[in-house]
């Protein structure tokens, strides 16, 4: 039987492992940052009706440029960030934010080009960078998981990357970036700057979106997704906002008819019912902030979070703790810096189970003492 080693695989792909969080059947799956609240029966019916409406036309190709969907996305972003002033000409959509990132790298990266990111951060950034033939450069975050503007500018000036990734709120740490940091990087970068705001809707009230910077920075791209706050992970719909010229560049690399008619219909229906879908965001924020306070009260180091997950530690053997929680029916994520674990914020019942199991865990009751320089900045979650 032919093995992978027998195939003429690209040399730069040899030895790599496919990306993916564990998919296990457990009572409490808190490892993939999904929204725990499913659509209501009313919305399920609306989604079904939307699919029925396009079912009779599936013999035809969908709208290749998803114009109506992009108009709806622009309207949402203008509501989410007043003053953004976006139109369909400045918004693009694809199959999840990962395809958005792939299209950006296909257009602006590639062989002989580089992309720079500040780690720890979203693990798919270097993966997609490598798959596109772009060279990845990993710069370091500060001890509190933030990014010092001066150090960031120095890294950009040293490496002169074609693409810079900034993640805010950051995955897996949950930390958000001040606009001053984004502006500093955008002003120094010779190429494109991508601000990944996959968790943007979960940010705290005092945390602004990079959407407000688009008019002043034509090489800036802000990416979002409907997988998290919209509770539409199964829809696979990601999108970006940028200057119209950026969209023209992406048209050169996007596959034709890349968004199915069903995907477009479901996404538009979700946007039409956004008040219901985003209604759980405030509850998740409160649950997140309660979790941060509880973990700190239990003696854990906790990174400040503007997302729907919390990074906590520190553990001399985090694998042992992860396995112990899994044995007790709670699946969280072993990701990010060594000695830390990440838990998705779920329903009150899921969080109660997590607290109980963590206390029962062999290592959960004996974390390392928190270090002031490794738990985020001094502000408390609100």
CSV table of C-alpha atoms in Angstrom, one decimal:
chain,number,residue,atom,x,y,z
A,1,UNK,CA,0.0,0.0,0.0
A,2,UNK,CA,1.3,3.5,-0.9
A,3,UNK,CA,2.2,5.6,2.1
A,4,UNK,CA,2.5,9.4,2.4
A,5,UNK,CA,6.3,9.0,2.1
A,6,UNK,CA,5.9,7.4,-1.3
A,7,UNK,CA,4.1,10.4,-2.7
A,8,UNK,CA,5.8,13.4,-4.4
A,9,UNK,CA,4.7,15.7,-1.6
A,10,UNK,CA,6.2,19.2,-1.5
A,11,UNK,CA,9.4,19.1,0.6
A,12,UNK,CA,8.2,21.9,2.9
A,13,UNK,CA,5.1,19.9,3.8
A,14,UNK,CA,6.9,16.8,4.8
A,15,UNK,CA,6.8,16.1,8.6
A,16,UNK,CA,3.9,18.4,9.2
A,17,UNK,CA,0.8,17.4,11.1
A,18,UNK,CA,-2.7,18.5,10.1
A,19,UNK,CA,-4.2,21.3,12.2
A,20,UNK,CA,-7.1,20.4,14.5
A,21,UNK,CA,-8.3,20.4,18.1
A,22,UNK,CA,-9.3,17.1,19.5
A,23,UNK,CA,-12.9,16.1,18.6
A,24,UNK,CA,-14.0,13.8,21.5
A,25,UNK,CA,-17.4,12.8,22.7
A,26,UNK,CA,-17.4,14.2,26.2
A,27,UNK,CA,-20.1,15.7,28.5
A,28,UNK,CA,-18.4,19.2,28.5
A,29,UNK,CA,-16.5,20.2,25.4
A,30,UNK,CA,-14.8,23.5,26.2
A,31,UNK,CA,-11.9,23.4,23.8
A,32,UNK,CA,-12.8,25.1,20.5
A,33,UNK,CA,-14.3,28.5,21.5
A,34,UNK,CA,-17.7,27.7,20.1
A,35,UNK,CA,-20.7,29.7,21.2
A,36,UNK,CA,-22.7,27.3,23.5
A,37,UNK,CA,-26.1,28.7,22.6
A,38,UNK,CA,-27.8,27.0,19.6
A,39,UNK,CA,-30.3,28.8,17.4
A,40,UNK,CA,-33.9,29.0,18.7
A,41,UNK,CA,-36.7,27.1,17.1
A,42,UNK,CA,-37.8,30.3,15.4
A,43,UNK,CA,-34.4,30.8,13.9
A,44,UNK,CA,-34.1,27.1,12.9
A,45,UNK,CA,-37.3,27.5,10.9
A,46,UNK,CA,-36.1,30.7,9.3
A,47,UNK,CA,-32.8,29.0,8.3
A,48,UNK,CA,-34.7,26.0,6.9
A,49,UNK,CA,-36.9,28.4,4.9
A,50,UNK,CA,-33.9,30.2,3.5
A,51,UNK,CA,-32.4,26.9,2.4
A,52,UNK,CA,-35.7,25.9,0.8
A,53,UNK,CA,-35.8,29.1,-1.1
A,54,UNK,CA,-32.5,28.4,-2.8
A,55,UNK,CA,-33.0,24.7,-3.1
A,56,UNK,CA,-34.8,25.0,-6.4
A,57,UNK,CA,-32.0,26.9,-8.0
A,58,UNK,CA,-29.1,24.7,-7.0
A,59,UNK,CA,-28.6,23.7,-10.6
A,60,UNK,CA,-27.3,27.2,-11.2
A,61,UNK,CA,-24.1,28.7,-9.8
A,62,UNK,CA,-24.4,31.1,-6.9
A,63,UNK,CA,-23.7,34.8,-7.0
A,64,UNK,CA,-20.0,34.7,-7.6
A,65,UNK,CA,-19.3,37.8,-5.6
A,66,UNK,CA,-21.9,37.4,-2.9
A,67,UNK,CA,-23.0,41.0,-3.3
A,68,UNK,CA,-26.1,40.9,-1.2
A,69,UNK,CA,-24.3,39.1,1.6
A,70,UNK,CA,-21.5,41.6,1.6
A,71,UNK,CA,-24.1,44.4,1.8
A,72,UNK,CA,-25.6,42.8,4.9
A,73,UNK,CA,-22.1,42.3,6.4
A,74,UNK,CA,-21.3,46.0,5.8
A,75,UNK,CA,-24.5,47.0,7.5
A,76,UNK,CA,-23.7,44.9,10.5
A,77,UNK,CA,-20.1,46.2,10.9
A,78,UNK,CA,-21.4,49.8,10.7
A,79,UNK,CA,-23.7,49.0,13.6
A,80,UNK,CA,-21.0,47.2,15.5
A,81,UNK,CA,-18.6,50.0,15.0
A,82,UNK,CA,-20.4,53.3,14.4
A,83,UNK,CA,-18.6,55.5,12.0
A,84,UNK,CA,-16.9,52.7,10.1
A,85,UNK,CA,-18.7,53.8,6.9
A,86,UNK,CA,-18.4,50.5,5.2
A,87,UNK,CA,-20.0,49.4,1.9
A,88,UNK,CA,-20.1,46.1,0.0
A,89,UNK,CA,-17.1,47.4,-2.0
A,90,UNK,CA,-15.0,47.3,1.2
A,91,UNK,CA,-16.2,43.9,2.6
A,92,UNK,CA,-15.3,40.4,1.3
A,93,UNK,CA,-16.5,37.0,2.4
A,94,UNK,CA,-15.3,33.4,2.2
A,95,UNK,CA,-15.6,30.0,3.8
A,96,UNK,CA,-14.5,30.8,7.3
A,97,UNK,CA,-11.9,33.3,8.3
A,98,UNK,CA,-9.2,30.7,7.5
A,99,UNK,CA,-10.0,31.0,3.8
A,100,UNK,CA,-9.9,34.7,4.1
A,101,UNK,CA,-6.4,34.4,5.6
A,102,UNK,CA,-5.4,32.0,2.8
A,103,UNK,CA,-6.6,34.4,0.1
A,104,UNK,CA,-4.7,37.3,1.7
A,105,UNK,CA,-1.5,35.2,1.7
A,106,UNK,CA,-2.0,34.0,-1.8
A,107,UNK,CA,-2.4,37.6,-3.0
A,108,UNK,CA,0.3,39.3,-0.9
A,109,UNK,CA,2.6,36.5,0.3
A,110,UNK,CA,4.0,33.5,-1.6
A,111,UNK,CA,7.5,32.2,-2.4
A,112,UNK,CA,10.2,34.8,-1.6
A,113,UNK,CA,7.9,36.7,0.7
A,114,UNK,CA,7.5,36.8,4.4
A,115,UNK,CA,4.8,37.1,7.1
A,116,UNK,CA,5.4,38.1,10.6
A,117,UNK,CA,3.3,37.5,13.7
A,118,UNK,CA,3.6,38.0,17.5
A,119,UNK,CA,3.6,34.7,19.4
A,120,UNK,CA,1.9,33.0,21.1
A,121,UNK,CA,-1.0,33.7,18.8
A,122,UNK,CA,-3.4,31.9,16.5
A,123,UNK,CA,-1.7,28.7,15.4
A,124,UNK,CA,-3.2,28.7,11.9
A,125,UNK,CA,-1.4,31.9,11.0
A,126,UNK,CA,2.0,30.2,10.5
A,127,UNK,CA,0.3,27.1,9.1
A,128,UNK,CA,-1.5,28.9,6.3
A,129,UNK,CA,1.6,31.0,5.8
A,130,UNK,CA,3.7,28.0,5.1
A,131,UNK,CA,1.1,26.3,2.9
A,132,UNK,CA,1.0,29.4,0.7
A,133,UNK,CA,4.8,29.2,0.3
A,134,UNK,CA,5.4,32.2,2.4
A,135,UNK,CA,8.2,32.2,5.1
A,136,UNK,CA,7.0,32.7,8.7
A,137,UNK,CA,8.8,35.0,11.1
A,138,UNK,CA,7.8,34.7,14.7
A,139,UNK,CA,8.2,37.7,16.9
A,140,UNK,CA,7.6,37.6,20.7
A,141,UNK,CA,4.9,39.1,22.8
A,142,UNK,CA,5.6,40.8,26.1
A,143,UNK,CA,5.5,38.8,29.4
A,144,UNK,CA,1.9,40.0,29.9
A,145,UNK,CA,1.0,38.7,26.4
A,146,UNK,CA,0.7,42.3,25.1
A,147,UNK,CA,2.7,43.9,22.3
A,148,UNK,CA,4.9,46.9,23.1
A,149,UNK,CA,4.5,49.3,20.1
A,150,UNK,CA,8.2,50.2,20.0
A,151,UNK,CA,9.4,46.6,20.0
A,152,UNK,CA,6.8,45.8,17.4
A,153,UNK,CA,7.9,48.6,15.1
A,154,UNK,CA,11.5,47.5,15.6
A,155,UNK,CA,10.6,43.9,14.5
A,156,UNK,CA,8.8,45.2,11.5
A,157,UNK,CA,11.7,47.5,10.5
A,158,UNK,CA,14.2,44.6,11.0
A,159,UNK,CA,12.4,42.0,9.0
A,160,UNK,CA,10.3,44.2,6.6
A,161,UNK,CA,7.6,41.5,6.1
A,162,UNK,CA,5.1,41.5,3.3
A,163,UNK,CA,2.3,40.6,5.7
A,164,UNK,CA,2.0,41.4,9.4
A,165,UNK,CA,-0.6,39.5,11.6
A,166,UNK,CA,-2.0,41.2,14.7
A,167,UNK,CA,-4.6,39.3,16.6
A,168,UNK,CA,-7.0,41.2,18.8
A,169,UNK,CA,-8.4,39.7,20.9
A,170,UNK,CA,-5.6,37.3,20.7
A,171,UNK,CA,-6.0,33.6,20.6
A,172,UNK,CA,-5.0,31.8,22.9
A,173,UNK,CA,-4.4,34.5,25.4
A,174,UNK,CA,-7.6,36.6,25.0
A,175,UNK,CA,-5.7,39.9,25.3
A,176,UNK,CA,-6.7,42.8,23.1
A,177,UNK,CA,-4.4,45.4,21.5
A,178,UNK,CA,-4.7,49.2,22.0
A,179,UNK,CA,-5.3,51.1,18.7
A,180,UNK,CA,-2.0,52.9,19.3
A,181,UNK,CA,-0.2,49.6,18.8
A,182,UNK,CA,-2.0,48.8,15.6
A,183,UNK,CA,-1.4,52.3,14.3
A,184,UNK,CA,2.3,52.1,15.0
A,185,UNK,CA,2.7,48.8,13.2
A,186,UNK,CA,0.5,49.9,10.3
A,187,UNK,CA,2.6,53.1,10.0
A,188,UNK,CA,5.9,51.1,9.9
A,189,UNK,CA,4.9,48.1,7.8
A,190,UNK,CA,6.0,48.1,4.2
A,191,UNK,CA,3.3,45.6,3.2
A,192,UNK,CA,-0.1,44.5,4.4
A,193,UNK,CA,-1.2,44.5,8.1
A,194,UNK,CA,-4.0,42.0,9.0
A,195,UNK,CA,-5.9,42.5,12.3
A,196,UNK,CA,-7.6,39.2,13.1
A,197,UNK,CA,-10.7,40.1,15.1
A,198,UNK,CA,-12.3,36.7,15.1
A,199,UNK,CA,-13.5,37.3,18.7
A,200,UNK,CA,-14.1,41.0,18.2
A,201,UNK,CA,-17.7,41.0,19.4
A,202,UNK,CA,-16.7,39.7,22.8
A,203,UNK,CA,-14.4,42.6,23.5
A,204,UNK,CA,-15.1,44.7,26.6
A,205,UNK,CA,-16.8,48.1,26.2
A,206,UNK,CA,-13.6,50.1,26.4
A,207,UNK,CA,-11.9,48.0,23.7
A,208,UNK,CA,-12.3,49.6,20.3
A,209,UNK,CA,-12.2,47.8,16.9
A,210,UNK,CA,-9.4,48.3,14.3
A,211,UNK,CA,-12.3,49.0,11.9
A,212,UNK,CA,-12.0,52.7,12.9
A,213,UNK,CA,-8.4,52.8,11.4
A,214,UNK,CA,-9.3,51.6,7.9
A,215,UNK,CA,-9.8,55.1,6.3
A,216,UNK,CA,-6.3,56.2,7.4
A,217,UNK,CA,-4.4,53.0,6.5
A,218,UNK,CA,-5.1,51.6,3.0
A,219,UNK,CA,-3.0,48.5,3.6
A,220,UNK,CA,-4.9,47.5,6.7
A,221,UNK,CA,-7.2,44.5,6.7
A,222,UNK,CA,-9.6,43.6,9.5
A,223,UNK,CA,-10.9,40.0,9.5
A,224,UNK,CA,-14.0,38.7,11.3
A,225,UNK,CA,-16.0,35.5,11.5
A,226,UNK,CA,-19.6,34.3,12.1
A,227,UNK,CA,-18.3,31.2,13.8
A,228,UNK,CA,-18.0,32.7,17.3
A,229,UNK,CA,-20.3,35.4,18.5
A,230,UNK,CA,-22.9,34.6,15.9
A,231,UNK,CA,-22.9,30.9,16.9
A,232,UNK,CA,-22.7,29.9,13.3
A,233,UNK,CA,-19.5,27.7,13.3
A,234,UNK,CA,-21.2,25.1,11.1
A,235,UNK,CA,-22.0,27.7,8.4
A,236,UNK,CA,-18.3,28.5,7.7
A,237,UNK,CA,-18.5,32.2,7.0
A,238,UNK,CA,-15.6,34.5,7.4
A,239,UNK,CA,-15.2,38.1,6.1
A,240,UNK,CA,-12.9,41.1,6.0
A,241,UNK,CA,-13.1,44.8,5.7
A,242,UNK,CA,-10.5,46.8,3.8
A,243,UNK,CA,-9.9,49.3,1.0
A,244,UNK,CA,-11.6,48.4,-2.4
A,245,UNK,CA,-8.2,47.8,-3.9
A,246,UNK,CA,-7.6,45.0,-1.5
A,247,UNK,CA,-10.8,43.3,-2.7
A,248,UNK,CA,-9.6,43.6,-6.3
A,249,UNK,CA,-6.4,41.9,-5.3
A,250,UNK,CA,-8.3,39.0,-3.7
A,251,UNK,CA,-10.4,38.5,-6.8
A,252,UNK,CA,-7.2,37.4,-8.5
A,253,UNK,CA,-6.7,34.4,-6.2
A,254,UNK,CA,-10.2,33.4,-5.0
A,255,UNK,CA,-11.7,30.3,-6.5
A,256,UNK,CA,-14.8,31.0,-8.7
A,257,UNK,CA,-18.1,30.5,-6.9
A,258,UNK,CA,-16.3,29.8,-3.7
A,259,UNK,CA,-19.4,30.6,-1.5
A,260,UNK,CA,-22.3,28.2,-2.1
A,261,UNK,CA,-25.9,29.5,-2.5
A,262,UNK,CA,-26.8,27.7,0.7
A,263,UNK,CA,-24.0,29.3,2.7
A,264,UNK,CA,-24.9,32.8,1.5
A,265,UNK,CA,-28.6,32.2,2.3
A,266,UNK,CA,-27.9,30.9,5.8
A,267,UNK,CA,-25.4,33.7,6.5
A,268,UNK,CA,-27.9,36.4,5.4
A,269,UNK,CA,-30.6,34.8,7.5
A,270,UNK,CA,-28.3,34.8,10.5
A,271,UNK,CA,-27.5,38.5,10.0
A,272,UNK,CA,-31.2,39.3,9.8
A,273,UNK,CA,-31.6,37.6,13.2
A,274,UNK,CA,-28.4,39.1,14.7
A,275,UNK,CA,-30.2,40.5,17.7
A,276,UNK,CA,-31.1,37.0,18.8
A,277,UNK,CA,-27.8,35.5,17.9
A,278,UNK,CA,-25.7,38.2,19.6
A,279,UNK,CA,-28.1,38.3,22.5
A,280,UNK,CA,-25.9,35.7,24.3
A,281,UNK,CA,-22.7,37.7,24.0
A,282,UNK,CA,-23.4,39.8,27.1
A,283,UNK,CA,-24.1,36.6,29.1
A,284,UNK,CA,-20.9,35.1,27.9
A,285,UNK,CA,-19.0,38.2,28.8
A,286,UNK,CA,-20.4,38.1,32.3
A,287,UNK,CA,-19.6,34.4,32.6
A,288,UNK,CA,-16.1,35.0,31.4
A,289,UNK,CA,-15.5,37.8,33.9
A,290,UNK,CA,-16.9,35.7,36.7
A,291,UNK,CA,-14.6,32.8,35.6
A,292,UNK,CA,-11.6,35.1,35.6
A,293,UNK,CA,-12.3,36.3,39.1
A,294,UNK,CA,-13.0,32.7,40.4
A,295,UNK,CA,-9.7,31.4,38.9
A,296,UNK,CA,-7.7,34.2,40.4
A,297,UNK,CA,-9.4,33.6,43.7
A,298,UNK,CA,-8.3,29.9,43.5
A,299,UNK,CA,-4.7,31.0,43.1
A,300,UNK,CA,-4.3,30.7,39.3
A,301,UNK,CA,-2.5,33.1,37.0
A,302,UNK,CA,-5.1,34.3,34.5
A,303,UNK,CA,-4.6,36.4,31.4
A,304,UNK,CA,-7.0,39.3,30.9
A,305,UNK,CA,-9.6,38.3,28.3
A,306,UNK,CA,-11.6,40.2,25.8
A,307,UNK,CA,-12.7,36.9,24.1
A,308,UNK,CA,-15.0,34.0,24.9
A,309,UNK,CA,-12.2,31.9,26.5
A,310,UNK,CA,-9.7,32.2,29.3
A,311,UNK,CA,-6.0,31.3,29.5
A,312,UNK,CA,-5.0,30.2,33.0
A,313,UNK,CA,-2.1,28.4,34.7
A,314,UNK,CA,0.6,27.9,35.6
A,315,UNK,CA,1.1,24.1,35.9
A,316,UNK,CA,4.3,22.2,36.3
A,317,UNK,CA,2.7,19.4,34.2
A,318,UNK,CA,-0.2,20.8,32.2
A,319,UNK,CA,-0.6,17.6,30.2
A,320,UNK,CA,-1.4,15.8,33.5
A,321,UNK,CA,-4.0,18.4,34.4
A,322,UNK,CA,-5.6,18.3,30.9
A,323,UNK,CA,-5.8,14.5,31.0
A,324,UNK,CA,-7.2,14.5,34.5
A,325,UNK,CA,-10.0,16.9,33.5
A,326,UNK,CA,-10.7,14.8,30.4
A,327,UNK,CA,-11.0,11.7,32.5
A,328,UNK,CA,-13.7,13.6,34.5
A,329,UNK,CA,-15.6,14.5,31.3
A,330,UNK,CA,-14.3,18.1,30.7
A,331,UNK,CA,-12.3,18.8,27.5
A,332,UNK,CA,-10.3,22.0,27.4
A,333,UNK,CA,-7.4,23.0,25.2
A,334,UNK,CA,-3.7,22.4,25.8
A,335,UNK,CA,-2.4,25.2,23.7
A,336,UNK,CA,-0.4,28.3,23.9
A,337,UNK,CA,2.6,29.0,26.2
A,338,UNK,CA,4.0,26.1,28.3
A,339,UNK,CA,2.4,25.6,31.7
A,340,UNK,CA,-0.9,27.2,30.6
A,341,UNK,CA,-4.3,25.8,29.6
A,342,UNK,CA,-7.3,27.5,27.8
A,343,UNK,CA,-10.9,27.0,28.6
A,344,UNK,CA,-13.9,28.1,26.4
A,345,UNK,CA,-16.6,30.0,28.2
A,346,UNK,CA,-19.8,27.9,28.2
A,347,UNK,CA,-23.2,28.0,29.8
A,348,UNK,CA,-23.5,28.5,33.6
A,349,UNK,CA,-24.0,24.7,33.9
A,350,UNK,CA,-20.9,24.0,31.9
A,351,UNK,CA,-18.8,26.5,33.9
A,352,UNK,CA,-20.1,25.0,37.2
A,353,UNK,CA,-19.0,21.6,36.0
A,354,UNK,CA,-15.6,22.9,35.0
A,355,UNK,CA,-15.1,24.6,38.4
A,356,UNK,CA,-16.0,21.4,40.2
A,357,UNK,CA,-13.8,19.2,38.1
A,358,UNK,CA,-10.8,21.6,38.3
A,359,UNK,CA,-11.0,21.5,42.0
A,360,UNK,CA,-11.1,17.7,42.0
A,361,UNK,CA,-8.2,17.5,39.6
A,362,UNK,CA,-4.9,16.1,40.8
A,363,UNK,CA,-3.0,19.2,39.7
A,364,UNK,CA,-5.8,21.8,39.6
A,365,UNK,CA,-5.5,22.7,43.3
A,366,UNK,CA,-1.8,23.2,43.2
A,367,UNK,CA,-0.9,25.6,40.4
A,368,UNK,CA,2.4,27.6,40.4
A,369,UNK,CA,2.1,30.8,42.3
A,370,UNK,CA,0.9,33.6,39.9
A,371,UNK,CA,3.7,35.8,38.7
A,372,UNK,CA,2.9,39.5,38.3
A,373,UNK,CA,4.7,39.7,35.0
A,374,UNK,CA,2.8,36.8,33.4
A,375,UNK,CA,-0.9,37.2,34.1
A,376,UNK,CA,-1.9,40.1,31.8
A,377,UNK,CA,-2.0,43.7,32.8
A,378,UNK,CA,-3.3,44.9,36.1
A,379,UNK,CA,-6.8,45.9,35.0
A,380,UNK,CA,-9.5,43.6,36.2
A,381,UNK,CA,-12.1,42.1,33.9
A,382,UNK,CA,-15.3,44.1,34.0
